[in-house]
């Protein structure tokens, strides 16, 4: 469903833009993976007896800072370059939805669901940009980065740390998927209540003369108040569930980090690893 928007036919310029953005993603990931090695080299050069190598340690620290800046630079250049693709995808989807709405029956349009329809179209066309970013710059690069990290861990620390890392990533994915499926119902309910609240407000104002004719201002206000209250309750539930998701994800990642660093400290105490390896 997303490929026609991500890789549009006959749009060579947009395709080249996607390729350029992907190259910047790879550069950003490469720089990010090299950063710890510069930091490790600086720490190792600060060991007792290596004072004459201070200049090299400073150079490595500067290289570390430069790599951090490079990661931010490439990420923001990627966003700026890809923005044209995302906006073009949103534009084409908006046109398709607009054409589809005009193709619907008269009965549909006589139902006067202008408010809810406006909100749904706005949310849908904006979300495709986010989805394209997520697919192209989050899922794919994460797989590449995880593979590179496992290779580095295997070379530096042995297969044990690789197995634990893969296990913890699998646990992270399983936890995230399970909680997200639970949250989806809450999120969907919140969206429905949001649509209803907007529909109540917009449709009531569009039919101002009818409301005034029947002196139904108070009734319309009460209906709108109920819709807004339902949305507020659903939003609270959604935000609470999101907090639990973030807490669980943070627990898994920090548990992995604590275990990996504890392992390298243990290896350092036995002479297997240097101080920089802990970094």
mmCIF file of C-alpha atoms in Angstrom:
data_model
loop_
_atom_site.group_PDB
_atom_site.id
_atom_site.type_symbol
_atom_site.label_atom_id
_atom_site.label_comp_id
_atom_site.label_asym_id
_atom_site.label_seq_id
_atom_site.Cartn_x
_atom_site.Cartn_y
_atom_site.Cartn_z
ATOM 1 C CA UNK A 1 0.000 0.000 0.000
ATOM 2 C CA UNK A 2 2.793 2.431 0.781
ATOM 3 C CA UNK A 3 5.220 1.621 -2.045
ATOM 4 C CA UNK A 4 3.302 3.665 -4.693
ATOM 5 C CA UNK A 5 3.604 6.712 -2.423
ATOM 6 C CA UNK A 6 7.188 5.977 -1.417
ATOM 7 C CA UNK A 7 8.379 5.071 -4.932
ATOM 8 C CA UNK A 8 5.986 6.927 -7.311
ATOM 9 C CA UNK A 9 5.886 5.966 -10.977
ATOM 10 C CA UNK A 10 7.328 8.450 -13.442
ATOM 11 C CA UNK A 11 8.738 10.643 -10.662
ATOM 12 C CA UNK A 12 12.496 10.244 -11.158
ATOM 13 C CA UNK A 13 13.286 13.271 -9.027
ATOM 14 C CA UNK A 14 11.322 11.942 -6.061
ATOM 15 C CA UNK A 15 12.927 8.518 -6.418
ATOM 16 C CA UNK A 16 16.382 10.101 -6.400
ATOM 17 C CA UNK A 17 15.336 12.008 -3.283
ATOM 18 C CA UNK A 18 14.433 8.748 -1.547
ATOM 19 C CA UNK A 19 17.792 7.242 -2.524
ATOM 20 C CA UNK A 20 19.640 10.333 -1.228
ATOM 21 C CA UNK A 21 17.710 10.156 2.051
ATOM 22 C CA UNK A 22 18.581 6.470 2.461
ATOM 23 C CA UNK A 23 22.270 7.210 1.839
ATOM 24 C CA UNK A 24 22.140 9.851 4.577
ATOM 25 C CA UNK A 25 20.518 7.281 6.895
ATOM 26 C CA UNK A 26 23.387 4.869 6.256
ATOM 27 C CA UNK A 27 25.945 7.641 6.872
ATOM 28 C CA UNK A 28 24.206 8.575 10.115
ATOM 29 C CA UNK A 29 24.190 4.973 11.316
ATOM 30 C CA UNK A 30 27.844 4.506 10.341
ATOM 31 C CA UNK A 31 28.850 7.615 12.279
ATOM 32 C CA UNK A 32 26.751 6.530 15.270
ATOM 33 C CA UNK A 33 28.429 3.122 15.316
ATOM 34 C CA UNK A 34 31.914 4.672 15.117
ATOM 35 C CA UNK A 35 31.313 7.125 17.976
ATOM 36 C CA UNK A 36 31.884 4.646 20.837
ATOM 37 C CA UNK A 37 35.222 3.549 19.378
ATOM 38 C CA UNK A 38 36.564 7.108 19.504
ATOM 39 C CA UNK A 39 35.350 7.425 23.105
ATOM 40 C CA UNK A 40 36.890 4.039 23.983
ATOM 41 C CA UNK A 41 40.232 5.086 22.473
ATOM 42 C CA UNK A 42 40.229 8.328 24.475
ATOM 43 C CA UNK A 43 39.478 6.511 27.753
ATOM 44 C CA UNK A 44 42.153 3.880 27.134
ATOM 45 C CA UNK A 45 44.711 6.642 26.412
ATOM 46 C CA UNK A 46 43.978 8.148 29.832
ATOM 47 C CA UNK A 47 45.325 5.084 31.675
ATOM 48 C CA UNK A 48 48.204 5.693 34.136
ATOM 49 C CA UNK A 49 51.575 5.882 32.401
ATOM 50 C CA UNK A 50 50.155 7.157 29.101
ATOM 51 C CA UNK A 51 50.241 10.865 29.979
ATOM 52 C CA UNK A 52 52.400 11.742 26.912
ATOM 53 C CA UNK A 53 49.515 10.522 24.731
ATOM 54 C CA UNK A 54 47.202 13.257 26.033
ATOM 55 C CA UNK A 55 47.152 14.968 22.628
ATOM 56 C CA UNK A 56 45.885 11.769 21.008
ATOM 57 C CA UNK A 57 43.239 11.384 23.701
ATOM 58 C CA UNK A 58 42.101 14.965 23.074
ATOM 59 C CA UNK A 59 41.965 14.280 19.341
ATOM 60 C CA UNK A 60 39.825 11.204 19.967
ATOM 61 C CA UNK A 61 37.486 13.186 22.208
ATOM 62 C CA UNK A 62 37.162 15.826 19.486
ATOM 63 C CA UNK A 63 36.482 13.050 16.969
ATOM 64 C CA UNK A 64 33.783 11.699 19.297
ATOM 65 C CA UNK A 65 32.123 15.125 19.486
ATOM 66 C CA UNK A 66 32.425 15.493 15.714
ATOM 67 C CA UNK A 67 30.794 12.100 15.211
ATOM 68 C CA UNK A 68 27.903 13.091 17.491
ATOM 69 C CA UNK A 69 27.429 16.268 15.476
ATOM 70 C CA UNK A 70 27.686 14.281 12.237
ATOM 71 C CA UNK A 71 24.870 11.986 13.358
ATOM 72 C CA UNK A 72 22.596 14.959 14.065
ATOM 73 C CA UNK A 73 23.656 16.654 10.819
ATOM 74 C CA UNK A 74 22.898 13.645 8.618
ATOM 75 C CA UNK A 75 19.567 12.990 10.360
ATOM 76 C CA UNK A 76 18.365 16.557 9.837
ATOM 77 C CA UNK A 77 19.594 16.663 6.227
ATOM 78 C CA UNK A 78 17.693 13.435 5.667
ATOM 79 C CA UNK A 79 14.503 14.957 7.088
ATOM 80 C CA UNK A 80 14.878 18.085 4.975
ATOM 81 C CA UNK A 81 15.493 16.088 1.785
ATOM 82 C CA UNK A 82 12.705 13.571 2.389
ATOM 83 C CA UNK A 83 10.118 16.213 3.285
ATOM 84 C CA UNK A 84 9.295 16.693 -0.410
ATOM 85 C CA UNK A 85 8.502 12.965 -0.759
ATOM 86 C CA UNK A 86 6.304 12.959 2.345
ATOM 87 C CA UNK A 87 4.406 16.069 1.316
ATOM 88 C CA UNK A 88 3.919 14.749 -2.220
ATOM 89 C CA UNK A 89 2.532 11.491 -0.787
ATOM 90 C CA UNK A 90 0.123 13.453 1.430
ATOM 91 C CA UNK A 91 -0.920 15.569 -1.568
ATOM 92 C CA UNK A 92 -1.656 12.576 -3.785
ATOM 93 C CA UNK A 93 -3.562 10.802 -1.026
ATOM 94 C CA UNK A 94 -5.617 13.962 -0.376
ATOM 95 C CA UNK A 95 -6.542 14.173 -4.071
ATOM 96 C CA UNK A 96 -7.524 10.492 -4.154
ATOM 97 C CA UNK A 97 -9.681 10.859 -1.041
ATOM 98 C CA UNK A 98 -11.304 14.017 -2.448
ATOM 99 C CA UNK A 99 -12.116 12.205 -5.701
ATOM 100 C CA UNK A 100 -13.488 9.249 -3.737
ATOM 101 C CA UNK A 101 -15.763 11.487 -1.644
ATOM 102 C CA UNK A 102 -17.290 13.005 -4.760
ATOM 103 C CA UNK A 103 -17.923 9.515 -6.096
ATOM 104 C CA UNK A 104 -20.017 8.569 -3.043
ATOM 105 C CA UNK A 105 -23.802 8.508 -3.174
ATOM 106 C CA UNK A 106 -26.117 11.426 -2.550
ATOM 107 C CA UNK A 107 -27.510 9.664 0.517
ATOM 108 C CA UNK A 108 -24.070 9.710 2.106
ATOM 109 C CA UNK A 109 -23.701 13.453 1.569
ATOM 110 C CA UNK A 110 -27.227 14.183 2.807
ATOM 111 C CA UNK A 111 -26.298 12.686 6.180
ATOM 112 C CA UNK A 112 -24.317 15.889 6.801
ATOM 113 C CA UNK A 113 -21.313 14.332 8.529
ATOM 114 C CA UNK A 114 -19.101 17.237 7.534
ATOM 115 C CA UNK A 115 -17.317 17.647 10.886
ATOM 116 C CA UNK A 116 -16.348 14.004 11.387
ATOM 117 C CA UNK A 117 -15.442 13.631 7.709
ATOM 118 C CA UNK A 118 -13.160 16.667 7.806
ATOM 119 C CA UNK A 119 -11.337 15.327 10.851
ATOM 120 C CA UNK A 120 -10.954 11.839 9.379
ATOM 121 C CA UNK A 121 -9.547 13.154 6.090
ATOM 122 C CA UNK A 122 -7.152 15.500 7.890
ATOM 123 C CA UNK A 123 -5.892 12.761 10.195
ATOM 124 C CA UNK A 124 -5.516 10.240 7.384
ATOM 125 C CA UNK A 125 -3.617 12.464 4.980
ATOM 126 C CA UNK A 126 -1.238 13.670 7.691
ATOM 127 C CA UNK A 127 -0.562 10.174 8.982
ATOM 128 C CA UNK A 128 0.853 8.853 5.706
ATOM 129 C CA UNK A 129 3.838 11.194 6.037
ATOM 130 C CA UNK A 130 4.534 9.809 9.518
ATOM 131 C CA UNK A 131 4.139 6.218 8.323
ATOM 132 C CA UNK A 132 6.586 6.716 5.442
ATOM 133 C CA UNK A 133 9.167 8.149 7.850
ATOM 134 C CA UNK A 134 8.625 5.260 10.245
ATOM 135 C CA UNK A 135 8.939 2.551 7.598
ATOM 136 C CA UNK A 136 11.933 4.053 5.820
ATOM 137 C CA UNK A 137 13.938 5.608 8.657
ATOM 138 C CA UNK A 138 13.000 3.594 11.725
ATOM 139 C CA UNK A 139 12.328 -0.071 11.005
ATOM 140 C CA UNK A 140 14.908 -0.637 8.242
ATOM 141 C CA UNK A 141 17.801 1.298 9.829
ATOM 142 C CA UNK A 142 17.132 -0.368 13.197
ATOM 143 C CA UNK A 143 17.586 -3.806 11.619
ATOM 144 C CA UNK A 144 20.857 -2.632 10.030
ATOM 145 C CA UNK A 145 22.077 -1.128 13.287
ATOM 146 C CA UNK A 146 21.160 -4.222 15.310
ATOM 147 C CA UNK A 147 23.073 -6.431 12.877
ATOM 148 C CA UNK A 148 26.148 -4.184 13.064
ATOM 149 C CA UNK A 149 25.991 -4.060 16.868
ATOM 150 C CA UNK A 150 25.775 -7.856 17.092
ATOM 151 C CA UNK A 151 28.836 -8.167 14.848
ATOM 152 C CA UNK A 152 30.758 -5.686 17.020
ATOM 153 C CA UNK A 153 29.690 -7.461 20.219
ATOM 154 C CA UNK A 154 30.702 -10.830 18.773
ATOM 155 C CA UNK A 155 34.163 -9.567 17.812
ATOM 156 C CA UNK A 156 34.773 -7.619 21.030
ATOM 157 C CA UNK A 157 32.938 -9.590 23.711
ATOM 158 C CA UNK A 158 32.109 -13.029 22.331
ATOM 159 C CA UNK A 159 28.876 -14.815 21.383
ATOM 160 C CA UNK A 160 27.324 -14.680 24.877
ATOM 161 C CA UNK A 161 26.555 -10.968 24.725
ATOM 162 C CA UNK A 162 25.158 -11.339 21.191
ATOM 163 C CA UNK A 163 22.711 -14.041 22.310
ATOM 164 C CA UNK A 164 21.537 -11.949 25.272
ATOM 165 C CA UNK A 165 21.159 -8.863 23.056
ATOM 166 C CA UNK A 166 19.029 -10.713 20.499
ATOM 167 C CA UNK A 167 16.939 -12.237 23.289
ATOM 168 C CA UNK A 168 16.298 -8.846 24.894
ATOM 169 C CA UNK A 169 15.412 -7.260 21.539
ATOM 170 C CA UNK A 170 12.945 -10.105 20.940
ATOM 171 C CA UNK A 171 11.472 -9.515 24.408
ATOM 172 C CA UNK A 172 11.217 -5.787 23.617
ATOM 173 C CA UNK A 173 9.389 -6.476 20.342
ATOM 174 C CA UNK A 174 7.023 -9.010 21.962
ATOM 175 C CA UNK A 175 6.221 -6.663 24.857
ATOM 176 C CA UNK A 176 5.692 -3.694 22.529
ATOM 177 C CA UNK A 177 3.428 -5.646 20.190
ATOM 178 C CA UNK A 178 1.339 -7.090 23.032
ATOM 179 C CA UNK A 179 0.817 -3.758 24.790
ATOM 180 C CA UNK A 180 0.221 -1.926 21.501
ATOM 181 C CA UNK A 181 -2.529 -4.363 20.518
ATOM 182 C CA UNK A 182 -4.103 -3.729 23.939
ATOM 183 C CA UNK A 183 -3.744 0.040 23.446
ATOM 184 C CA UNK A 184 -5.201 -0.038 19.931
ATOM 185 C CA UNK A 185 -8.764 -0.410 21.244
ATOM 186 C CA UNK A 186 -8.272 2.576 23.554
ATOM 187 C CA UNK A 187 -6.697 4.619 20.793
ATOM 188 C CA UNK A 188 -9.500 3.755 18.391
ATOM 189 C CA UNK A 189 -12.113 4.722 20.982
ATOM 190 C CA UNK A 190 -10.325 8.032 21.568
ATOM 191 C CA UNK A 191 -10.287 8.753 17.838
ATOM 192 C CA UNK A 192 -13.999 7.968 17.573
ATOM 193 C CA UNK A 193 -14.825 10.289 20.463
ATOM 194 C CA UNK A 194 -12.635 12.988 18.906
ATOM 195 C CA UNK A 195 -14.500 12.616 15.614
ATOM 196 C CA UNK A 196 -17.836 12.803 17.432
ATOM 197 C CA UNK A 197 -16.832 15.952 19.308
ATOM 198 C CA UNK A 198 -15.730 17.701 16.115
ATOM 199 C CA UNK A 199 -18.839 16.481 14.288
ATOM 200 C CA UNK A 200 -21.101 17.815 17.046
ATOM 201 C CA UNK A 201 -19.464 21.244 16.914
ATOM 202 C CA UNK A 202 -19.107 21.677 13.143
ATOM 203 C CA UNK A 203 -22.453 20.165 12.144
ATOM 204 C CA UNK A 204 -24.289 22.152 14.796
ATOM 205 C CA UNK A 205 -22.752 25.404 13.581
ATOM 206 C CA UNK A 206 -23.438 24.534 9.939
ATOM 207 C CA UNK A 207 -27.089 24.073 10.874
ATOM 208 C CA UNK A 208 -27.221 27.236 12.946
ATOM 209 C CA UNK A 209 -30.581 28.375 11.538
ATOM 210 C CA UNK A 210 -32.267 25.062 12.388
ATOM 211 C CA UNK A 211 -30.862 25.048 15.907
ATOM 212 C CA UNK A 212 -32.017 28.636 16.419
ATOM 213 C CA UNK A 213 -35.459 27.930 14.956
ATOM 214 C CA UNK A 214 -36.120 25.151 17.487
ATOM 215 C CA UNK A 215 -34.367 26.993 20.378
ATOM 216 C CA UNK A 216 -32.072 23.978 20.744
ATOM 217 C CA UNK A 217 -28.886 25.835 21.757
ATOM 218 C CA UNK A 218 -28.828 24.324 25.240
ATOM 219 C CA UNK A 219 -29.504 20.820 23.937
ATOM 220 C CA UNK A 220 -26.702 21.136 21.359
ATOM 221 C CA UNK A 221 -24.352 22.444 24.048
ATOM 222 C CA UNK A 222 -25.144 19.478 26.291
ATOM 223 C CA UNK A 223 -24.573 17.019 23.426
ATOM 224 C CA UNK A 224 -21.256 18.675 22.642
ATOM 225 C CA UNK A 225 -20.298 18.618 26.336
ATOM 226 C CA UNK A 226 -20.972 14.868 26.540
ATOM 227 C CA UNK A 227 -18.885 14.253 23.415
ATOM 228 C CA UNK A 228 -15.972 16.289 24.771
ATOM 229 C CA UNK A 229 -16.156 14.559 28.158
ATOM 230 C CA UNK A 230 -16.099 11.131 26.491
ATOM 231 C CA UNK A 231 -13.044 12.198 24.491
ATOM 232 C CA UNK A 232 -11.292 13.476 27.646
ATOM 233 C CA UNK A 233 -11.908 10.162 29.463
ATOM 234 C CA UNK A 234 -10.616 8.172 26.475
ATOM 235 C CA UNK A 235 -7.558 10.446 26.174
ATOM 236 C CA UNK A 236 -6.698 9.858 29.843
ATOM 237 C CA UNK A 237 -6.918 6.089 29.364
ATOM 238 C CA UNK A 238 -4.806 6.292 26.217
ATOM 239 C CA UNK A 239 -2.105 8.406 27.887
ATOM 240 C CA UNK A 240 -2.006 6.103 30.926
ATOM 241 C CA UNK A 241 -1.557 3.042 28.718
ATOM 242 C CA UNK A 242 1.197 4.875 26.797
ATOM 243 C CA UNK A 243 2.972 5.543 30.094
ATOM 244 C CA UNK A 244 2.917 1.823 30.914
ATOM 245 C CA UNK A 245 4.274 1.045 27.444
ATOM 246 C CA UNK A 246 7.159 3.506 27.873
ATOM 247 C CA UNK A 247 7.919 2.236 31.389
ATOM 248 C CA UNK A 248 8.055 -1.376 30.204
ATOM 249 C CA UNK A 249 10.237 -0.547 27.206
ATOM 250 C CA UNK A 250 12.619 1.490 29.354
ATOM 251 C CA UNK A 251 12.833 -1.348 31.914
ATOM 252 C CA UNK A 252 13.794 -3.883 29.232
ATOM 253 C CA UNK A 253 16.413 -1.641 27.573
ATOM 254 C CA UNK A 254 17.994 -0.543 30.869
ATOM 255 C CA UNK A 255 18.010 -4.110 32.155
ATOM 256 C CA UNK A 256 19.947 -5.095 29.031
ATOM 257 C CA UNK A 257 22.315 -2.146 29.445
ATOM 258 C CA UNK A 258 22.953 -2.930 33.115
ATOM 259 C CA UNK A 259 23.647 -6.572 32.306
ATOM 260 C CA UNK A 260 25.982 -5.773 29.391
ATOM 261 C CA UNK A 261 27.941 -3.156 31.341
ATOM 262 C CA UNK A 262 28.123 -5.411 34.382
ATOM 263 C CA UNK A 263 29.516 -8.158 32.167
ATOM 264 C CA UNK A 264 32.197 -5.883 30.701
ATOM 265 C CA UNK A 265 33.143 -4.602 34.167
ATOM 266 C CA UNK A 266 33.496 -8.216 35.294
ATOM 267 C CA UNK A 267 35.660 -8.919 32.226
ATOM 268 C CA UNK A 268 37.741 -5.813 32.999
ATOM 269 C CA UNK A 269 38.341 -7.059 36.559
ATOM 270 C CA UNK A 270 39.689 -10.310 35.089
ATOM 271 C CA UNK A 271 41.894 -8.530 32.564
ATOM 272 C CA UNK A 272 39.817 -9.516 29.547
ATOM 273 C CA UNK A 273 38.632 -6.015 28.652
ATOM 274 C CA UNK A 274 40.057 -2.516 28.868
ATOM 275 C CA UNK A 275 38.426 0.444 30.612
ATOM 276 C CA UNK A 276 37.425 1.752 27.196
ATOM 277 C CA UNK A 277 35.581 -1.490 26.461
ATOM 278 C CA UNK A 278 33.167 -0.653 29.268
ATOM 279 C CA UNK A 279 32.475 2.614 27.416
#
